[in-house]
PDB file of C-alpha atoms in Angstrom:
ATOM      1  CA  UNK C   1      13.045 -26.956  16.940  1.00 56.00           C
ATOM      2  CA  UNK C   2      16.330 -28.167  18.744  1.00 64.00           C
ATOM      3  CA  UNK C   3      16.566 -30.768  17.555  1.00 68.00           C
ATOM      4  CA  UNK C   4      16.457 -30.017  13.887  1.00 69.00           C
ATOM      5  CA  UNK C   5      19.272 -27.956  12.060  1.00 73.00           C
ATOM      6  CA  UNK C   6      17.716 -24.404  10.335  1.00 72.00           C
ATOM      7  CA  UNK C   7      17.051 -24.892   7.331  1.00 71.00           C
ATOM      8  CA  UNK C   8      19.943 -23.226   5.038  1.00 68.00           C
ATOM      9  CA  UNK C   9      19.536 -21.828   1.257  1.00 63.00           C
ATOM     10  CA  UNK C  10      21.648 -23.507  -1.345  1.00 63.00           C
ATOM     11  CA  UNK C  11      25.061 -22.323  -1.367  1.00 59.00           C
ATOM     12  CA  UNK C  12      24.590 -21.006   2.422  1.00 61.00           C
ATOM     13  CA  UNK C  13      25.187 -17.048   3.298  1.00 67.00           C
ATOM     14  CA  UNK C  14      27.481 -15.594   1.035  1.00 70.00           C
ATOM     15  CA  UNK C  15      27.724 -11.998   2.727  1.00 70.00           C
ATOM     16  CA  UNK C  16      29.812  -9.183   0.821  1.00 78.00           C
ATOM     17  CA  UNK C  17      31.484  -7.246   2.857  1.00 80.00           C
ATOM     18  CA  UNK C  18      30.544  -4.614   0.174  1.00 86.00           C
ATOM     19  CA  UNK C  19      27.210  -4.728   0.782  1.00 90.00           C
ATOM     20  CA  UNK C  20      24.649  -3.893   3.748  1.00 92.00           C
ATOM     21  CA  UNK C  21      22.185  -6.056   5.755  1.00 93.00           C
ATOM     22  CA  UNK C  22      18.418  -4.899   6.884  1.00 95.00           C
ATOM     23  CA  UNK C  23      17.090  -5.980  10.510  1.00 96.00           C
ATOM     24  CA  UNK C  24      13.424  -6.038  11.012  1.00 97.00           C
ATOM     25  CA  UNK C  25      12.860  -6.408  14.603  1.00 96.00           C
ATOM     26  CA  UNK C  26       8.982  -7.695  15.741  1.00 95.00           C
ATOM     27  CA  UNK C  27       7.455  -7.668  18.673  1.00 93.00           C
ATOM     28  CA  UNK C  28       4.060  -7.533  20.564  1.00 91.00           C
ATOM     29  CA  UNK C  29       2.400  -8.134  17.489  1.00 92.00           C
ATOM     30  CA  UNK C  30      -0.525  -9.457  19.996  1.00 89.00           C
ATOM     31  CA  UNK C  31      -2.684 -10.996  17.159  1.00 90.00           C
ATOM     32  CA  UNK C  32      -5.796 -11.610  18.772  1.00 85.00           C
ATOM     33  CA  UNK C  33      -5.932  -8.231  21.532  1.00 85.00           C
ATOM     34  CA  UNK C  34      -8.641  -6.028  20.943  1.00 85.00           C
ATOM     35  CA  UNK C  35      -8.944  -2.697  23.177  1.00 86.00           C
ATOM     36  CA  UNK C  36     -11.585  -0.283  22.649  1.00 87.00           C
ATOM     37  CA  UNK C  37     -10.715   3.692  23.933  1.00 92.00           C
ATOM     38  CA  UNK C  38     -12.897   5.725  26.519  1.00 95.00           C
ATOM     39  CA  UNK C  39     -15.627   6.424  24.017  1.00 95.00           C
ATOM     40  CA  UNK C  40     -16.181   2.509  23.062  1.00 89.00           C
ATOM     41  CA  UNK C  41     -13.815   2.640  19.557  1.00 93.00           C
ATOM     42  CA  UNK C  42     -11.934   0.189  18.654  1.00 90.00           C
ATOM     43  CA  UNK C  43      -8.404   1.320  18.628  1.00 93.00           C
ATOM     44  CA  UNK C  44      -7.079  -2.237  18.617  1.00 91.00           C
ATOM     45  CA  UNK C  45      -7.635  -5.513  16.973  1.00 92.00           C
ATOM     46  CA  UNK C  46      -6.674  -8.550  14.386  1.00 92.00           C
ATOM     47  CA  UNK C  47      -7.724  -6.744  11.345  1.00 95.00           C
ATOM     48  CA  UNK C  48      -5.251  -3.859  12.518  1.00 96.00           C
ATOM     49  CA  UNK C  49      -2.317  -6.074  14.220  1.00 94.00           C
ATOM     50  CA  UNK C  50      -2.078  -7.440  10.444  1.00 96.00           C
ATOM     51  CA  UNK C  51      -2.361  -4.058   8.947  1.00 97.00           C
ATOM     52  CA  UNK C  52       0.607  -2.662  10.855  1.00 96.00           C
ATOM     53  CA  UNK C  53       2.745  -5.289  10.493  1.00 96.00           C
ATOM     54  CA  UNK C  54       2.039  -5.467   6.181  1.00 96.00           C
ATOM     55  CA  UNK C  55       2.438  -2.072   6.753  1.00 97.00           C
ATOM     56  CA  UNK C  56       5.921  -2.501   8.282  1.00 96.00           C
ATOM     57  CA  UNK C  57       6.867  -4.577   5.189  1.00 95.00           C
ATOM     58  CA  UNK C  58       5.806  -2.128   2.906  1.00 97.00           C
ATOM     59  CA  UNK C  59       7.859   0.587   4.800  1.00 97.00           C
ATOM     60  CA  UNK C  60      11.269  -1.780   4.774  1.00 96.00           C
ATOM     61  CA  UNK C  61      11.019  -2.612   1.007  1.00 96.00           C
ATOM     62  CA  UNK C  62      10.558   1.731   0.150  1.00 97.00           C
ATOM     63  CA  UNK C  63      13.169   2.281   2.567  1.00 96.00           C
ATOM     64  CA  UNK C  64      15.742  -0.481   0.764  1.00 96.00           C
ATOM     65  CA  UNK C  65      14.238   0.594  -2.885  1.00 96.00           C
ATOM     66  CA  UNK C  66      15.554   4.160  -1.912  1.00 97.00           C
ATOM     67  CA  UNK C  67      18.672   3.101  -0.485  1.00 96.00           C
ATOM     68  CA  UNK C  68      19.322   1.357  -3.549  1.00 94.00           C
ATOM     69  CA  UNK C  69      18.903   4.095  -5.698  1.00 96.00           C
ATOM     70  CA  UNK C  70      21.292   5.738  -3.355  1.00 96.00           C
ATOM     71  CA  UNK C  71      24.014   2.900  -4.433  1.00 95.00           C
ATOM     72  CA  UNK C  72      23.484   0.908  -1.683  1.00 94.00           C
ATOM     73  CA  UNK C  73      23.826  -2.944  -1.988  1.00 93.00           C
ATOM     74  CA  UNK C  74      22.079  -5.395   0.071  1.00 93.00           C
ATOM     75  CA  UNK C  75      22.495  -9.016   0.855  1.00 89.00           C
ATOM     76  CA  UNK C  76      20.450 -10.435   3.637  1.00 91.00           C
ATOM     77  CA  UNK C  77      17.324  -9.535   5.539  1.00 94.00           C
ATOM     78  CA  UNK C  78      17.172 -10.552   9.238  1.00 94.00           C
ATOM     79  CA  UNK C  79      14.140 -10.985  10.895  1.00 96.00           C
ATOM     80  CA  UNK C  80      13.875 -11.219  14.409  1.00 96.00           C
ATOM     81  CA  UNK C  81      10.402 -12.364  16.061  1.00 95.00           C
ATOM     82  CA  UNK C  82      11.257 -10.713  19.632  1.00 90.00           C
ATOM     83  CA  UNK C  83       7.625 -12.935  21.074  1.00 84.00           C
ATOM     84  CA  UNK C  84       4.300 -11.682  22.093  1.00 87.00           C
ATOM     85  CA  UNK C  85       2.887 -12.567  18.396  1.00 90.00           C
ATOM     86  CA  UNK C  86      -0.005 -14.090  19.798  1.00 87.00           C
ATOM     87  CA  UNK C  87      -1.873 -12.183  22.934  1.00 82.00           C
ATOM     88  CA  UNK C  88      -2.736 -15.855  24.182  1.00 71.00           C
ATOM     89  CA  UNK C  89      -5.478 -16.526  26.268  1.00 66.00           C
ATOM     90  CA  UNK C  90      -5.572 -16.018  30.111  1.00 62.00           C
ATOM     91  CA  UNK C  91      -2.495 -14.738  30.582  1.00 60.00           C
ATOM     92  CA  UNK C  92      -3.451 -11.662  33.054  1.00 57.00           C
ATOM     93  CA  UNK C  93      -5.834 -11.290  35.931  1.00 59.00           C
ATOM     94  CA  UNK C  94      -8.986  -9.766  33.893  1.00 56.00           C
ATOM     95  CA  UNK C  95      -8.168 -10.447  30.881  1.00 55.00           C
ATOM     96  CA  UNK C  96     -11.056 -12.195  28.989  1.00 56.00           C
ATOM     97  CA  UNK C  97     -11.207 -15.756  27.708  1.00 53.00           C
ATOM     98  CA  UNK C  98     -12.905 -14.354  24.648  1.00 54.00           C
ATOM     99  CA  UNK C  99     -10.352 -12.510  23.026  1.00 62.00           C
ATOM    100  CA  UNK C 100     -10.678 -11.338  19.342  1.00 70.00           C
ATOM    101  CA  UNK C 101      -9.680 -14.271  18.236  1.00 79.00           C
ATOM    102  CA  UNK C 102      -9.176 -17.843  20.039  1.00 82.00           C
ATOM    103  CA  UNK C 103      -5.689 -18.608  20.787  1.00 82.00           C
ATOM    104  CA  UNK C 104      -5.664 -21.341  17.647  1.00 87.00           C
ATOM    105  CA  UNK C 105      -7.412 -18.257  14.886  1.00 90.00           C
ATOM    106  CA  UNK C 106      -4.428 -16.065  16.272  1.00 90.00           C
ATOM    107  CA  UNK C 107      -1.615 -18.738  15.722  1.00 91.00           C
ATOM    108  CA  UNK C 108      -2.874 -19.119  11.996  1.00 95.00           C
ATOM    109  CA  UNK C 109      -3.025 -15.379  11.872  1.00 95.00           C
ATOM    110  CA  UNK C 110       0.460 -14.544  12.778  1.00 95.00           C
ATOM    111  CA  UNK C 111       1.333 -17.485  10.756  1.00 96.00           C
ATOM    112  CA  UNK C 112      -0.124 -16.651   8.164  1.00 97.00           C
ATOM    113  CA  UNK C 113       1.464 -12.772   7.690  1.00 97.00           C
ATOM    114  CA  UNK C 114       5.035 -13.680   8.835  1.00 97.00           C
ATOM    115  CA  UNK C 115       5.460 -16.171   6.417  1.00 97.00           C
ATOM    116  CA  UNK C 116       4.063 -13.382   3.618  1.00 97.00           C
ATOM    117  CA  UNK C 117       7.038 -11.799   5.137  1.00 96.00           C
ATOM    118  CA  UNK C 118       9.377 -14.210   4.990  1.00 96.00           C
ATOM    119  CA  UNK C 119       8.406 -14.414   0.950  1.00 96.00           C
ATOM    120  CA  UNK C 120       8.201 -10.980   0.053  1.00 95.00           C
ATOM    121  CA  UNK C 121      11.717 -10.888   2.115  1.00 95.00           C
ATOM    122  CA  UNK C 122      12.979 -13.794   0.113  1.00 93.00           C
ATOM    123  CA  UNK C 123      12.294 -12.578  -3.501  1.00 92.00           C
ATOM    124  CA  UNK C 124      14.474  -9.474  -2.425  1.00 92.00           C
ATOM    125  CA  UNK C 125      17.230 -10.500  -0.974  1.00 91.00           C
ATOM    126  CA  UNK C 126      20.024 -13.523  -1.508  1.00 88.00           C
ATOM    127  CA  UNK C 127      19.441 -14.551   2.282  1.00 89.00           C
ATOM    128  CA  UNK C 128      16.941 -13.922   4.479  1.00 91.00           C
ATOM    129  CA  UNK C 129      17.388 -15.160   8.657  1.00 91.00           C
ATOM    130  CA  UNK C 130      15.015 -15.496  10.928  1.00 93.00           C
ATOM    131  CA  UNK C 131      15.331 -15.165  14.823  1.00 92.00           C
ATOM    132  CA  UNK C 132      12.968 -16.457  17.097  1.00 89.00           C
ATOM    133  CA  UNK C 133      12.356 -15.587  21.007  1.00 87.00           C
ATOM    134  CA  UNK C 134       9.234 -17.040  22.878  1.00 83.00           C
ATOM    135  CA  UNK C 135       7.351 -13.854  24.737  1.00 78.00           C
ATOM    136  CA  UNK C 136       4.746 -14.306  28.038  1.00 71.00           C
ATOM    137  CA  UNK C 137       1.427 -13.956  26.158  1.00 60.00           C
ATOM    138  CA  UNK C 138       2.125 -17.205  24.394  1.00 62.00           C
ATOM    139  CA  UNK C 139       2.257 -19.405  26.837  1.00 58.00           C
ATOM    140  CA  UNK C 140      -0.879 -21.660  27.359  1.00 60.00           C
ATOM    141  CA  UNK C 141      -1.081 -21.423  31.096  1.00 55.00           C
ATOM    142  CA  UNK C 142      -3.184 -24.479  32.243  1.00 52.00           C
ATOM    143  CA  UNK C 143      -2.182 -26.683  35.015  1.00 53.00           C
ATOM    144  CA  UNK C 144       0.932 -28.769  34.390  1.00 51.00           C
ATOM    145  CA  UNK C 145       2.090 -27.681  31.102  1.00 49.00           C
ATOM    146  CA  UNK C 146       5.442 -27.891  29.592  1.00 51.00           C
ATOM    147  CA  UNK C 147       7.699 -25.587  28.994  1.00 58.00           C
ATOM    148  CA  UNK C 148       7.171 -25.645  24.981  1.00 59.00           C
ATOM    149  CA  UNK C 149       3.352 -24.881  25.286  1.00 71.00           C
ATOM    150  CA  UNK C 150       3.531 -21.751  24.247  1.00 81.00           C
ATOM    151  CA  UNK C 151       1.674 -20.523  20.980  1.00 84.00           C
ATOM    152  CA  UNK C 152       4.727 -18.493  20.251  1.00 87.00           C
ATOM    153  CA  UNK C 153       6.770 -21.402  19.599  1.00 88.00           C
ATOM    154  CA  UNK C 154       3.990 -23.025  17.548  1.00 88.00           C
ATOM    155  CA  UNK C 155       4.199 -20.208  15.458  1.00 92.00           C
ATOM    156  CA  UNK C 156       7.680 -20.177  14.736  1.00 91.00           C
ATOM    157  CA  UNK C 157       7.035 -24.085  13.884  1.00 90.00           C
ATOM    158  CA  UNK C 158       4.644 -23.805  11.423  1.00 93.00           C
ATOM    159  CA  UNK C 159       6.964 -21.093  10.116  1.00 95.00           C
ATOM    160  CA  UNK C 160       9.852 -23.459  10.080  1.00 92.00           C
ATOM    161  CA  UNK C 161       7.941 -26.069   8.585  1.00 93.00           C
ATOM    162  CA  UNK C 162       6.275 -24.066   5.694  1.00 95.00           C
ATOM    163  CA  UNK C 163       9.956 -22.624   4.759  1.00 93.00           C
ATOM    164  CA  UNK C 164      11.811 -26.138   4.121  1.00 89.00           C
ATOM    165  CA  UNK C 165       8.369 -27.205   2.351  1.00 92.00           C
ATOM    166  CA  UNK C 166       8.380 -24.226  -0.038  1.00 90.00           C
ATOM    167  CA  UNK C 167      11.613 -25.148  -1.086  1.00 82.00           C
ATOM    168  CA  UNK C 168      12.871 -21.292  -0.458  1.00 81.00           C
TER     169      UNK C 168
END
């Protein structure tokens, strides 16, 4: 991504100084981790890593509706991607190669419910940002890899790419 400009709504940012911004701040989603408790339930996995962060959403727009009806004004959403979307494959001692999902079903995942975000985000406010920082569990650790193999960065990608192509 640096070598390509963000991609900027028409007109730009066009903040009031009127009116208030909302920050969503993500991270350790771990799409793709799946831990059981001492008695052998599940108390983590894809199905639920998506439900909390829909969930999230939910929770920001009831929290803005109310503000609003408080006479607040709003003008841009930020969301910032703090890494650790994906839990990655092989990242530490014990953990298994067969995670809940392979490192590619977690990318599309993550994908997959961010952008939903980014929509839902977009059809509510004037200007919505989006930050994003590469975490650990990304990174595809095999033998000589670059510094951009990290499934973090894919993510935001395929992010990038499916915002200039939806023409939001």
């Amino acid at each position: 991504l640096e070598s390509s400009k963000p991609p900027i709504a028409d007109g730009g940012q066009n903040p009031s100084p009127d009116a208030e911004d909302v920050v969503i701040f993500r991270t350790d989603s771990h799409f793709g981790d799946f831990e059981r408790d001492e008695h052998g339930r599940v108390i983590f996995n894809h199905h639920i890593a998506q439900a909390r962060e829909e969930h999230i959403t939910d929770e920001v727009m009831a929290l803005c509706d109310r503000q609003e009806r408080a006479g607040s004004v709003f003008d841009t959403a930020h969301l910032l991607l703090g890494g650790d979307i994906v839990t990655g494959e092989g990242i530490y001692d014990g953990q298994p190669w067969d995670t809940d999902l392979p490192v590619d079903k977690q990318i599309d995942l993550a994908v997959d419910v961010f952008f939903d975000q980014i929509q839902r985000l977009s059809t509510r406010f004037p200007t919505v940002q989006v930050v994003c920082v590469p975490g650990n569990h990304g990174e595809l650790r095999v033998s000589d890899a670059s510094s951009g193999a990290n499934a973090d960065l894919f993510v935001y990608g395929f992010l990038d790419m499916l915002v200039r192509q939806s023409g939001m």
